[in-house]
PDB file of C-alpha atoms and ligand atoms in Angstrom:
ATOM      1  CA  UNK I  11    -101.328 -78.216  26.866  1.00  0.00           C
ATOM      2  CA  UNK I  12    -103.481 -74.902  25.685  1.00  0.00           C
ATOM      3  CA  UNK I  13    -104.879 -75.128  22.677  1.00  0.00           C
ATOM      4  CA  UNK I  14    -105.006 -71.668  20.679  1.00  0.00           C
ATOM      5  CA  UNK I  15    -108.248 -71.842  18.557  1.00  0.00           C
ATOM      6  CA  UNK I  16    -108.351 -69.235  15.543  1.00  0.00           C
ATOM      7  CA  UNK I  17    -110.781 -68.015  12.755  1.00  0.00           C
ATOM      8  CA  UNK I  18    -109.561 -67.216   9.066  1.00  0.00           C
ATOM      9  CA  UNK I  19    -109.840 -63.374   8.844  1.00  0.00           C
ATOM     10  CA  UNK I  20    -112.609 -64.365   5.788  1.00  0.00           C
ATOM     11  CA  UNK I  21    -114.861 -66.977   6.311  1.00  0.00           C
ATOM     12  CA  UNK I  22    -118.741 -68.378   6.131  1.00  0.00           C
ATOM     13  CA  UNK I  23    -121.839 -67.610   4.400  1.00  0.00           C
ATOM     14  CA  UNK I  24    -120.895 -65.031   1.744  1.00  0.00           C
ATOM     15  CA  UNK I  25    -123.718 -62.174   1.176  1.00  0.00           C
ATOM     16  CA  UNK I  26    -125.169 -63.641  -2.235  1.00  0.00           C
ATOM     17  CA  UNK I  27    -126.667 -66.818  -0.061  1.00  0.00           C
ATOM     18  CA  UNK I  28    -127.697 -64.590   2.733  1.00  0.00           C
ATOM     19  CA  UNK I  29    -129.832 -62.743   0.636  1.00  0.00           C
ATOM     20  CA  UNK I  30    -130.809 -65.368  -1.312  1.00  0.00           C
ATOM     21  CA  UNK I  31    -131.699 -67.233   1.994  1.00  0.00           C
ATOM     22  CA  UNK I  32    -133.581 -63.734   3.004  1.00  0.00           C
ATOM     23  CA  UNK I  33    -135.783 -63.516  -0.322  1.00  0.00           C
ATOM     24  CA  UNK I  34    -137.019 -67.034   0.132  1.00  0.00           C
ATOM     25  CA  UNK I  35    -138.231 -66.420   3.396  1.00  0.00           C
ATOM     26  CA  UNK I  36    -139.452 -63.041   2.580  1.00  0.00           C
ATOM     27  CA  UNK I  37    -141.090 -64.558  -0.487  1.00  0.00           C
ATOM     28  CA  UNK I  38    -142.310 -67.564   1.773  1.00  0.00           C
ATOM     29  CA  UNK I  39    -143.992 -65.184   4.174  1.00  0.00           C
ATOM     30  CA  UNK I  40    -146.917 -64.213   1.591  1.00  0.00           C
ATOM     31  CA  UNK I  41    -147.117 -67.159  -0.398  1.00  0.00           C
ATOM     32  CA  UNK I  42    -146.293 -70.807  -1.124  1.00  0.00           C
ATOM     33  CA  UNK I  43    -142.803 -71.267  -2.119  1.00  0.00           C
ATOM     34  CA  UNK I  44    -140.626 -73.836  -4.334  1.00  0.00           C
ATOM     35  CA  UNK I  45    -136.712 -73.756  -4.336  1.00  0.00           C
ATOM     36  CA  UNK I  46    -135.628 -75.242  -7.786  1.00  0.00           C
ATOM     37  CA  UNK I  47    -132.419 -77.300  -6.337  1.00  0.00           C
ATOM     38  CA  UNK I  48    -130.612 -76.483  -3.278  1.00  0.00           C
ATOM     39  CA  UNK I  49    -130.420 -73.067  -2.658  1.00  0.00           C
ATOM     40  CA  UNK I  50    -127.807 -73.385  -0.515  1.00  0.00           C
ATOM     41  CA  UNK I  51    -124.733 -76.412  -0.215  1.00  0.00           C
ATOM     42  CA  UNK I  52    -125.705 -76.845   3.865  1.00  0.00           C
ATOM     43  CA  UNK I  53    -127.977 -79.651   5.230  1.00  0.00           C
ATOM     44  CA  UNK I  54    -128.608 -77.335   8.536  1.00  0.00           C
ATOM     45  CA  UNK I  55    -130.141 -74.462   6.055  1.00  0.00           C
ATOM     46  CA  UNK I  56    -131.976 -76.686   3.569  1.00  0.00           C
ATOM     47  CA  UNK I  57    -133.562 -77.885   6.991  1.00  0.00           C
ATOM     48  CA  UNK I  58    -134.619 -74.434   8.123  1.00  0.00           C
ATOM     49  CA  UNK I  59    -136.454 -73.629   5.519  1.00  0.00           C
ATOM     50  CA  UNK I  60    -138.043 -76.684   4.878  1.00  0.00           C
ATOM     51  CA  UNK I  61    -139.464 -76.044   8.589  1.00  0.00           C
ATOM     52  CA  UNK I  62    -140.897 -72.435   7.289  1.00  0.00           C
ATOM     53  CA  UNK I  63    -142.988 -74.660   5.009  1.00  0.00           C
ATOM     54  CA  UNK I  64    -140.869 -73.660   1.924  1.00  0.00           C
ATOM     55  CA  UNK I  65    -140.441 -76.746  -0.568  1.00  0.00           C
ATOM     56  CA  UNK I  66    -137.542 -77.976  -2.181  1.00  0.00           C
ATOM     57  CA  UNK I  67    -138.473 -79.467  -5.809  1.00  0.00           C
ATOM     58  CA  UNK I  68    -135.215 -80.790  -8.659  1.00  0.00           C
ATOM     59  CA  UNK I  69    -137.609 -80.178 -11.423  1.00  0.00           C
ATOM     60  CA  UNK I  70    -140.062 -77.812 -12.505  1.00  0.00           C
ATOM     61  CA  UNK I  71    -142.181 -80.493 -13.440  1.00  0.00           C
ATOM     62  CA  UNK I  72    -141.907 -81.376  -9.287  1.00  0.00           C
ATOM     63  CA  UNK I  73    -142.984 -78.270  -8.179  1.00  0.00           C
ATOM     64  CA  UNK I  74    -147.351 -77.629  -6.990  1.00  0.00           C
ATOM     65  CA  UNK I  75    -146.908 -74.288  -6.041  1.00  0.00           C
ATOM     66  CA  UNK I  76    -147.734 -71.212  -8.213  1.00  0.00           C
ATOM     67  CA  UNK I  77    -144.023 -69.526  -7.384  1.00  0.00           C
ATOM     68  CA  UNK I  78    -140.584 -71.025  -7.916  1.00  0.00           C
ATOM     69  CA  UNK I  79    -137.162 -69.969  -6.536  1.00  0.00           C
ATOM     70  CA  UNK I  80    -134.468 -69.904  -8.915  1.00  0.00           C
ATOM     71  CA  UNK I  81    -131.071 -70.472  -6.545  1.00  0.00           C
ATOM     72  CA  UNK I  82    -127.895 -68.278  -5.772  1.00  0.00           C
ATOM     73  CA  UNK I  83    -126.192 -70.165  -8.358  1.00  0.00           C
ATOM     74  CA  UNK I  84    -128.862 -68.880 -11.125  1.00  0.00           C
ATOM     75  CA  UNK I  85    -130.232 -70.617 -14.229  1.00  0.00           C
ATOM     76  CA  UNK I  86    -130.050 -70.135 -18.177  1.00  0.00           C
ATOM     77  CA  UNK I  87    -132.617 -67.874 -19.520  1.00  0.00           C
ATOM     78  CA  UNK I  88    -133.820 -71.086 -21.042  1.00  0.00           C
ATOM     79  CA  UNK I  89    -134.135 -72.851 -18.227  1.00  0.00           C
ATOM     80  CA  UNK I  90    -136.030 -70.282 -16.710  1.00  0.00           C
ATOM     81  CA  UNK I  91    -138.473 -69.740 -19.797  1.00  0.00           C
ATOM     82  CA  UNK I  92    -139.211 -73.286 -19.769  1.00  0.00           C
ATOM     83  CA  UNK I  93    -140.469 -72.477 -16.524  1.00  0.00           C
ATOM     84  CA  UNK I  94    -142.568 -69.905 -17.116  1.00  0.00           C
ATOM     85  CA  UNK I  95    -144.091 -71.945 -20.123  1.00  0.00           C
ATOM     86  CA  UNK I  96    -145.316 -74.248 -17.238  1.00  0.00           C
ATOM     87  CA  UNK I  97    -147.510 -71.221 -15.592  1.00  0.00           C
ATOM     88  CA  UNK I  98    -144.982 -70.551 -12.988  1.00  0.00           C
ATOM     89  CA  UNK I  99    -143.967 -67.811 -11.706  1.00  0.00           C
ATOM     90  CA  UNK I 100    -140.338 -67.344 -11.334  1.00  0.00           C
ATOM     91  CA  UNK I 101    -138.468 -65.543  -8.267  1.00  0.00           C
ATOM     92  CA  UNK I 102    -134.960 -65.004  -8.777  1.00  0.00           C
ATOM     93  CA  UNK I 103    -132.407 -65.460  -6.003  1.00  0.00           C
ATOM     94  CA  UNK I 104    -129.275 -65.352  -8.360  1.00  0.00           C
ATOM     95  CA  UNK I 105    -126.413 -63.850  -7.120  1.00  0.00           C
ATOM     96  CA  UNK I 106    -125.093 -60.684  -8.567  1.00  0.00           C
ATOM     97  CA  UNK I 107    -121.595 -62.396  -9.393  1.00  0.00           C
ATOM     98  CA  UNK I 108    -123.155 -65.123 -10.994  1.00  0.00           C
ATOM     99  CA  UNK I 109    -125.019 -62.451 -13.242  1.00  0.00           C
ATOM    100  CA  UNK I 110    -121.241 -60.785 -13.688  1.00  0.00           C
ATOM    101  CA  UNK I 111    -120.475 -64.446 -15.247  1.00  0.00           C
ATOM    102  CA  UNK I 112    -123.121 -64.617 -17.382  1.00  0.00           C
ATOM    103  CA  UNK I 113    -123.068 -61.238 -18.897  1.00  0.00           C
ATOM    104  CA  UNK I 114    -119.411 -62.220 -19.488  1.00  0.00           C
ATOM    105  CA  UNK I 115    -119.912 -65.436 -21.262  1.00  0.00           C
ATOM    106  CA  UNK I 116    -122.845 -63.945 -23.010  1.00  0.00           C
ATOM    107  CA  UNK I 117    -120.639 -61.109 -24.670  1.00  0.00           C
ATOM    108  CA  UNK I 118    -118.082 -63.079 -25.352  1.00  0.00           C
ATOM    109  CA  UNK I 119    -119.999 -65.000 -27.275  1.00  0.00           C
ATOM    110  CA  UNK I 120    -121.438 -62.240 -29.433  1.00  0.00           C
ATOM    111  CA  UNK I 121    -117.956 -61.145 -29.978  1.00  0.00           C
ATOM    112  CA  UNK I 122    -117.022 -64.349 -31.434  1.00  0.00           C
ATOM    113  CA  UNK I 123    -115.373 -66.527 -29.301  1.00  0.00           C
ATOM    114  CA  UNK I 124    -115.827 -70.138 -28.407  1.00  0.00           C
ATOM    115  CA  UNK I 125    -116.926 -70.605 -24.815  1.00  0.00           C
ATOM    116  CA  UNK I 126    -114.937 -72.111 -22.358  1.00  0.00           C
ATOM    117  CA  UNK I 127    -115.633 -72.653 -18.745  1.00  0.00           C
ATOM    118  CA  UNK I 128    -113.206 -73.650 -15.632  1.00  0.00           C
ATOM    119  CA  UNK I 129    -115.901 -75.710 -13.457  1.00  0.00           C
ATOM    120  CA  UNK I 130    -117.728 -78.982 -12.757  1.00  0.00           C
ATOM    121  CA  UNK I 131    -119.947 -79.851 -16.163  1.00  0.00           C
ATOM    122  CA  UNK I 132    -122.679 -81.109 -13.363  1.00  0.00           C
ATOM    123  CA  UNK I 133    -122.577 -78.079 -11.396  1.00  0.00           C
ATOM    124  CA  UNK I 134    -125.856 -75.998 -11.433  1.00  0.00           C
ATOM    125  CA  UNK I 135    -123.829 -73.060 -11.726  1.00  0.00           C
ATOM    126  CA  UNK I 136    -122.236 -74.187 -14.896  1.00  0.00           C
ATOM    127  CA  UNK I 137    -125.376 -75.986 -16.032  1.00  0.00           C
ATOM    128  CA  UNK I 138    -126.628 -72.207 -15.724  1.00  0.00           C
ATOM    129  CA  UNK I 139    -123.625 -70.525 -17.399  1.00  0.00           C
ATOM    130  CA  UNK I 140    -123.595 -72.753 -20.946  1.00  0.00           C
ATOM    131  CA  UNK I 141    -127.403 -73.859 -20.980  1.00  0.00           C
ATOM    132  CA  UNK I 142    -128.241 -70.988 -23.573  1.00  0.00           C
ATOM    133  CA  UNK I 143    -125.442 -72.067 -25.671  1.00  0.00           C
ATOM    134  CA  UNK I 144    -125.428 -74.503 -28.597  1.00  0.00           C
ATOM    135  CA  UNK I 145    -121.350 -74.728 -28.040  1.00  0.00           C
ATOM    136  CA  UNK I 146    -119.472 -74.491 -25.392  1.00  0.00           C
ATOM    137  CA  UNK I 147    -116.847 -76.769 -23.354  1.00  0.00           C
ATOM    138  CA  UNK I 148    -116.291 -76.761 -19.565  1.00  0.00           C
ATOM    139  CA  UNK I 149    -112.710 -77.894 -18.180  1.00  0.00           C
ATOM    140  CA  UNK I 150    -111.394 -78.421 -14.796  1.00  0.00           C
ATOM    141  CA  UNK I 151    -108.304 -80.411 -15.404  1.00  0.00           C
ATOM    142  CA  UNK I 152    -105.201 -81.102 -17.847  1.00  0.00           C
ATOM    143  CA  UNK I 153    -106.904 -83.987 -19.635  1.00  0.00           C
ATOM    144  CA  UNK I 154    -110.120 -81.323 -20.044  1.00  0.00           C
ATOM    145  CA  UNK I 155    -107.877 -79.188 -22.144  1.00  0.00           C
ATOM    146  CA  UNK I 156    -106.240 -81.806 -23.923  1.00  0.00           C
ATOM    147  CA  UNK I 157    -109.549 -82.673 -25.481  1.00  0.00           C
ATOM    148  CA  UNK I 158    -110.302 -79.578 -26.583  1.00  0.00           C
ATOM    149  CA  UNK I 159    -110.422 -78.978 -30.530  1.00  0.00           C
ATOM    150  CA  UNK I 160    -108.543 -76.216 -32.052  1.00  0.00           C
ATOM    151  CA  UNK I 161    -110.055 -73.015 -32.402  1.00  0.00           C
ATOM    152  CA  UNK I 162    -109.354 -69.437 -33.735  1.00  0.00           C
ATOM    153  CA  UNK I 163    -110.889 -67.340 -30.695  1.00  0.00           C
ATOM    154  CA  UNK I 164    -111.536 -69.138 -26.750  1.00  0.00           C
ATOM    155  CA  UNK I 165    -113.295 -66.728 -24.550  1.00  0.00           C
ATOM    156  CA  UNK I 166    -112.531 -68.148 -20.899  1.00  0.00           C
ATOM    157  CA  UNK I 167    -114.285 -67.578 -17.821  1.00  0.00           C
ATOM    158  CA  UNK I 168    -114.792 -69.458 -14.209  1.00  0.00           C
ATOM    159  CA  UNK I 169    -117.499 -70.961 -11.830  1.00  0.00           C
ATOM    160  CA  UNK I 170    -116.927 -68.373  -9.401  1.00  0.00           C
ATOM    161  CA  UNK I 171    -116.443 -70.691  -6.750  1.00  0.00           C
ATOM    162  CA  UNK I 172    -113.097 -72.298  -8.360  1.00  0.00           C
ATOM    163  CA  UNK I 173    -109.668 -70.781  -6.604  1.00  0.00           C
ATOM    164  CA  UNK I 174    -108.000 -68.417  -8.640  1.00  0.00           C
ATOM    165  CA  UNK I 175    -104.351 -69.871  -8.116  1.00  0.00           C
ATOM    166  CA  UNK I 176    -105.796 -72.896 -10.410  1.00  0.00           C
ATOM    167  CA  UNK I 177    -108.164 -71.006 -12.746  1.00  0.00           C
ATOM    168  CA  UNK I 178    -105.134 -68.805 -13.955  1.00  0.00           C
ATOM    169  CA  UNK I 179    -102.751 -72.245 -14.290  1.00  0.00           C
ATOM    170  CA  UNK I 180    -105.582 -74.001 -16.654  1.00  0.00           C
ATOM    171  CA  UNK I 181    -105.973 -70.309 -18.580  1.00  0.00           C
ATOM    172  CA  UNK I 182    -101.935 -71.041 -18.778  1.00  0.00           C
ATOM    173  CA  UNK I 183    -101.965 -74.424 -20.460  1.00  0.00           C
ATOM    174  CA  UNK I 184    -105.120 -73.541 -22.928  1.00  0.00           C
ATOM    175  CA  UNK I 185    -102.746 -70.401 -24.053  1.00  0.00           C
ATOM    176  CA  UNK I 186    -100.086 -73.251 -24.634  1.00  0.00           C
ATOM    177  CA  UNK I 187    -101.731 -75.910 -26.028  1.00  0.00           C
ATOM    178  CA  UNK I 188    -103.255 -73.230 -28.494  1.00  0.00           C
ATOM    179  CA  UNK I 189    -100.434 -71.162 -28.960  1.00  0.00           C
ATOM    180  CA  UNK I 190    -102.180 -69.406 -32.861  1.00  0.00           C
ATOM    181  CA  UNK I 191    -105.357 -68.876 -31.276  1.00  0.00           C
ATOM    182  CA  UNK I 192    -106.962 -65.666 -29.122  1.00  0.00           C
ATOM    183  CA  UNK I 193    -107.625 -66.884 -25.823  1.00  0.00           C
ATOM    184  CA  UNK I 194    -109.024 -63.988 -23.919  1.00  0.00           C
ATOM    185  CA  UNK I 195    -110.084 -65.027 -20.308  1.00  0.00           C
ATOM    186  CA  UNK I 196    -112.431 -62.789 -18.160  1.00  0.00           C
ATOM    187  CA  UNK I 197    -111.872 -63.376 -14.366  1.00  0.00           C
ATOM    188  CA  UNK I 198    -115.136 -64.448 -12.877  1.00  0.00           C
ATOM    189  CA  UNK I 199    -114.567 -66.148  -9.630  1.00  0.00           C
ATOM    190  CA  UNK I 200    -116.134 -63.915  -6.599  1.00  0.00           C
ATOM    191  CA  UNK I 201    -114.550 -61.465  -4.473  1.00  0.00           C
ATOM    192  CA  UNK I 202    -115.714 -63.584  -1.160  1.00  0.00           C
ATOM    193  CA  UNK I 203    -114.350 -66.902  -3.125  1.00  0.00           C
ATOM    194  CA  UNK I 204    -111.122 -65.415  -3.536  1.00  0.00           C
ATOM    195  CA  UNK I 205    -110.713 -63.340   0.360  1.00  0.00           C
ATOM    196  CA  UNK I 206    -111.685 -67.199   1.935  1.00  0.00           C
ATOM    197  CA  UNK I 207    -109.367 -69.288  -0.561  1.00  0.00           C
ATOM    198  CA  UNK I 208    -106.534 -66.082   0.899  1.00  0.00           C
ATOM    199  CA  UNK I 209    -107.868 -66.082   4.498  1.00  0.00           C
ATOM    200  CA  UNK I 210    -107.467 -70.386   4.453  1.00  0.00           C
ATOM    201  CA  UNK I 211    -104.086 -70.312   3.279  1.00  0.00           C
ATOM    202  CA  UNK I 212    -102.377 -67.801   5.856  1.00  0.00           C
ATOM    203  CA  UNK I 213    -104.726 -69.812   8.407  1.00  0.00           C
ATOM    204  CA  UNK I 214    -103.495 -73.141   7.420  1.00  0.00           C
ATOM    205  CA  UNK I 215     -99.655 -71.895   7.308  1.00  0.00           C
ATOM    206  CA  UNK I 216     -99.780 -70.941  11.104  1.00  0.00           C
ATOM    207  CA  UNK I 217    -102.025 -74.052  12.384  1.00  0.00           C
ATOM    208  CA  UNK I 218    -101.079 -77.541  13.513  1.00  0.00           C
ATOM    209  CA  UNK I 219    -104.845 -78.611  12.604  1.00  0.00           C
ATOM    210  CA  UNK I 220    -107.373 -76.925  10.407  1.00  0.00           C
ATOM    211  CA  UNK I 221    -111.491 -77.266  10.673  1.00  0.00           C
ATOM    212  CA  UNK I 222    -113.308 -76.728   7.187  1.00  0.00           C
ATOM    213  CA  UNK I 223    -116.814 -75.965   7.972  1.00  0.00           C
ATOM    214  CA  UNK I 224    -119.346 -76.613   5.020  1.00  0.00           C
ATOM    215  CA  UNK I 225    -121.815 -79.153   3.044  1.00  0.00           C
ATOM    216  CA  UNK I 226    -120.793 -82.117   2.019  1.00  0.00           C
ATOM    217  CA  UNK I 227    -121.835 -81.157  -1.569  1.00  0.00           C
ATOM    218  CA  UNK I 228    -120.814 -77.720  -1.497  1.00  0.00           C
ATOM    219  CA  UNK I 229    -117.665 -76.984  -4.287  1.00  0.00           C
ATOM    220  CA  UNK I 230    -115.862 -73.852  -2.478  1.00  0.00           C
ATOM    221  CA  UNK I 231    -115.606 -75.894   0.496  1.00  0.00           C
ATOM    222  CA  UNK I 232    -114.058 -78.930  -1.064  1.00  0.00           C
ATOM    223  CA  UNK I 233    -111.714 -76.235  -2.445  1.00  0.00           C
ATOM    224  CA  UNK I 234    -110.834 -74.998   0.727  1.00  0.00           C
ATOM    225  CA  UNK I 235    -109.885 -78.330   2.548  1.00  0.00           C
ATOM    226  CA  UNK I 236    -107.646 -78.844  -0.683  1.00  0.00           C
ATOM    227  CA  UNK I 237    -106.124 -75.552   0.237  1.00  0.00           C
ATOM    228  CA  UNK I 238    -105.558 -75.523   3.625  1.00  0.00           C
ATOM    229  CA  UNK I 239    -104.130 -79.823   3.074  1.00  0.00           C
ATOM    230  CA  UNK I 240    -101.579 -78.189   0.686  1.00  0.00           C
ATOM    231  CA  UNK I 241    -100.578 -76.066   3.863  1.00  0.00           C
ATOM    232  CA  UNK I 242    -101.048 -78.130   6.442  1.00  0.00           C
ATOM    233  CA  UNK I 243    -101.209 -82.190   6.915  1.00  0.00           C
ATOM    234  CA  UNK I 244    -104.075 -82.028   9.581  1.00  0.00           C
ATOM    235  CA  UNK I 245    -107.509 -80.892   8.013  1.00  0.00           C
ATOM    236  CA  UNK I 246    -110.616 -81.885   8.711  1.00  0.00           C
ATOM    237  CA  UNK I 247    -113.863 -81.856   7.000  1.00  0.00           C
ATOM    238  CA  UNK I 248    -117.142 -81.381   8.937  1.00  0.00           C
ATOM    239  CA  UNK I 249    -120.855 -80.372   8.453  1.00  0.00           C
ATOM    240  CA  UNK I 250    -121.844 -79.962  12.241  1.00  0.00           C
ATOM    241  CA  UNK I 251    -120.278 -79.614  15.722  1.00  0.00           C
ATOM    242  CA  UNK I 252    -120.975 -83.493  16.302  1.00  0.00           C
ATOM    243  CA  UNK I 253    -118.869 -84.765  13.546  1.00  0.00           C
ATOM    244  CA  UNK I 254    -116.109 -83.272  15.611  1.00  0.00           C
ATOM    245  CA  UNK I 255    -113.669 -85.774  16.871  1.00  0.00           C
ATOM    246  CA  UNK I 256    -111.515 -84.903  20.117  1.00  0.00           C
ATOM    247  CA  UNK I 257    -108.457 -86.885  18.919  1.00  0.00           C
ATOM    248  CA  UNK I 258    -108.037 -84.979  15.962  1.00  0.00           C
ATOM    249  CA  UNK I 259    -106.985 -82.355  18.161  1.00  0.00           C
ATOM    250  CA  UNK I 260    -104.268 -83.841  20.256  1.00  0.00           C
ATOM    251  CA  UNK I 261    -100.563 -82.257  20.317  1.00  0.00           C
ATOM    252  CA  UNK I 262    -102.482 -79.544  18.444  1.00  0.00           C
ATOM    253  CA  UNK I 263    -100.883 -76.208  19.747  1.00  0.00           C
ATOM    254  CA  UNK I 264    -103.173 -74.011  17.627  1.00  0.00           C
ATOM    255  CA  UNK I 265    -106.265 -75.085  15.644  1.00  0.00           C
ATOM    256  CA  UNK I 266    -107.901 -73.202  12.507  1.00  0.00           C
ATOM    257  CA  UNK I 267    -111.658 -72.354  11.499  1.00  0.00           C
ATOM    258  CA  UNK I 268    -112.944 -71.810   8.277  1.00  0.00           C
ATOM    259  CA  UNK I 269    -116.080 -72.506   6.279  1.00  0.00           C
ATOM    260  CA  UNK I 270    -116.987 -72.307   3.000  1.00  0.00           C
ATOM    261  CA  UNK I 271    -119.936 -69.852   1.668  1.00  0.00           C
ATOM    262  CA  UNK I 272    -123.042 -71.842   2.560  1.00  0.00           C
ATOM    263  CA  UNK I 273    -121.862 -72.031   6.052  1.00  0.00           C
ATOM    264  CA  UNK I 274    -124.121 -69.836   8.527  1.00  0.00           C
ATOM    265  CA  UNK I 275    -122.883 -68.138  11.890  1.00  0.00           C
ATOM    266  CA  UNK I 276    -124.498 -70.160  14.185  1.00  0.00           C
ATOM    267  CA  UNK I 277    -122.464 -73.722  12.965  1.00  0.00           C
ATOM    268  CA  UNK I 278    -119.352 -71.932  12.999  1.00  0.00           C
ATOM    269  CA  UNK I 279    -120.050 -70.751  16.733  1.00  0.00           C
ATOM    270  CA  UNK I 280    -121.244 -74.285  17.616  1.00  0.00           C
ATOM    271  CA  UNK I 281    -118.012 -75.944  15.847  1.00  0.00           C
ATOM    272  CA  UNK I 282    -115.720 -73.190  18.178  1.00  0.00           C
ATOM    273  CA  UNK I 283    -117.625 -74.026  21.349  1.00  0.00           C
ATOM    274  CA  UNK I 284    -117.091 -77.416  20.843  1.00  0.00           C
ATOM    275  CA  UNK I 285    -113.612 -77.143  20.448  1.00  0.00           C
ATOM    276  CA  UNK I 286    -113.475 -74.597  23.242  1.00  0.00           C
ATOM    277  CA  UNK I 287    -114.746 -77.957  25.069  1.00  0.00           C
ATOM    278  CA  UNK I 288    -111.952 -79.979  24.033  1.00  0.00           C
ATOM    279  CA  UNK I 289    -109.720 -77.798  24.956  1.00  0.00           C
ATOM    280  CA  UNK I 290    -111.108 -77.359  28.651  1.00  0.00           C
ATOM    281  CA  UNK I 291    -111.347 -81.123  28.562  1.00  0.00           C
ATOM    282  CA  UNK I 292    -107.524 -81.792  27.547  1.00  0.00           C
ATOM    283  CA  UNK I 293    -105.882 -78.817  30.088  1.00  0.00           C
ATOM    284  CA  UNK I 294    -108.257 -80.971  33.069  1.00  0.00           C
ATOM    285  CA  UNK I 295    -106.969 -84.349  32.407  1.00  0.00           C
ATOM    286  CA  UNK I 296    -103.365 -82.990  32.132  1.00  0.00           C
ATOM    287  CA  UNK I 297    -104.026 -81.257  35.675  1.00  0.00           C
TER     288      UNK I 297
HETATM  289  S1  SF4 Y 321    -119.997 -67.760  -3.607  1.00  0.00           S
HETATM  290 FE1  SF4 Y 321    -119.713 -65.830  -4.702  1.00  0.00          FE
HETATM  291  S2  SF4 Y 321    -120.983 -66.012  -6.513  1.00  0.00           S
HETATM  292 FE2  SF4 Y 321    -121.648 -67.610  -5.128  1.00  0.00          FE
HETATM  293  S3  SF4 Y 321    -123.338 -66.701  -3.971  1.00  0.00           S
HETATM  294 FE3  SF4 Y 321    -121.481 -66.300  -2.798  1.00  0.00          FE
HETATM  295  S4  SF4 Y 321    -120.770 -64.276  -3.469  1.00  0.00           S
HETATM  296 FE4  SF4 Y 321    -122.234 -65.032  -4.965  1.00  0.00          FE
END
């Protein structure tokens, strides 16, 4: 039987880790480098640039070069003063739409409100977003917002990497559980977040299997395999071509790519190629 294979119309490394990947190796190029965390979610990238001598340090006390690379997912001013106070000298590779989500929390704090994000309380993103705040509460769930106190004024905003669909439905129940108080919510997840959470679900609608491409610690691909699973009962979860498994695949009339924002080109040509493979490999064994 053929197999149709078919890419999401939105997919793959979104342009805030490209050029976050581009400035380290740029920066790298004239002088010893330190990423502060993972600057991107995706073993096969961490990997690259470790082999372009650039280091990869969790804490600024780790780090024994002069220069330090804050990630795509940014940092709290603090954070990055405390930094500096070591003698380091601080490159910035945050993302323009994680700056969008600061500047938002930040004024909505000066206007009064109580802080509130939708996100993972361990996620460096969100560590970034509340870490110059004495206040704040993250949420990601209905028992999140059932914990929360009462107050008179909850400024909301998102990791941008959350899907939209459940950002608005959590916005939803604060306004209900809270039914006397402002809650004024500024949307903050990416424009790339939101065209690949879109692109997976019309891809996952029309396929018999899905492929998620992405790093097993990355957050917007996680989302999208629980996207495309709410479209479509086959979906599987891999890093590289080799975790691909041919049986996956069988009775499959038309299989689906996508991969989440850390996810460069080249995997996502390698993960087609290989399925090209099976393909070629199930239409000769039926002939
Ligand atoms: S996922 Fe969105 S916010 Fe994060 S780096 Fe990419 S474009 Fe920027």
């Amino acid at each position: 039987m053929f197999m149709k294979i078919i890419r999401a119309e939105h997919l793959g490394m979104c342009f805030g880790v490209k050029d976050a990947v581009a400035l380290a190796l740029k920066t790298a190029r004239r002088e010893p480098l330190t990423i502060l965390g993972d600057l991107v979610h995706n073993e096969t990238v961490v990997a690259e640039l470790r082999a372009r001598g650039i280091r990869v340090a969790q804490q600024p006390a780790d780090v024994n070069t002069p220069t330090v690379m804050v990630t795509a997912h940014g940092a709290s001013e603090r954070a990055m003063n405390e930094t500096r106070g070591r003698g380091l000298s601080v490159v910035e590779a945050t993302c323009p739409l994680v700056h969008v989500a600061h500047r938002a929390v930040a004024r909505l704090v000066r206007e009064g409100f109580h802080p509130v994000i939708i996100g993972k309380r361990d996620h460096v993103e969100v560590r970034g977003l509340t870490g110059d705040f004495a206040e704040f509460d993250v949420v990601l769930c209905d028992e999140d917002v059932a914990k929360l106190a009462e107050c008179p004024h909850f400024g909301v905003v998102a990791q941008t990497t959350q899907p939209i669909d459940k950002v608005r439905r959590i916005v939803g129940l604060i306004r209900s559980r809270f039914p006397k108080s402002e809650v004024r919510f500024v949307d903050t997840v990416c424009q790339p977040t939101k065209q690949r959470q879109n692109a997976a679900i019309e891809l996952a609608q029309k396929c018999d299997a899905v492929v998620v491409i992405g790093g097993a610690h990355s957050n917007n691909t996680h989302e999208l395999v629980k996207t495309c699973s709410r479209h479509c009962v086959r979906v599987h979860h891999v890093q590289t071509a080799e975790d691909l498994q041919a049986n996956w695949f069988a009775d499959a009339e038309t299989v689906g790519i996508t991969a989440g924002t850390s996810t460069p080109d080249m995997i996502i040509d390698a993960i087609e190629q290989r399925l090209n493979q099976i393909c070629a490999d199930v239409l000769s064994s039926t002939y």
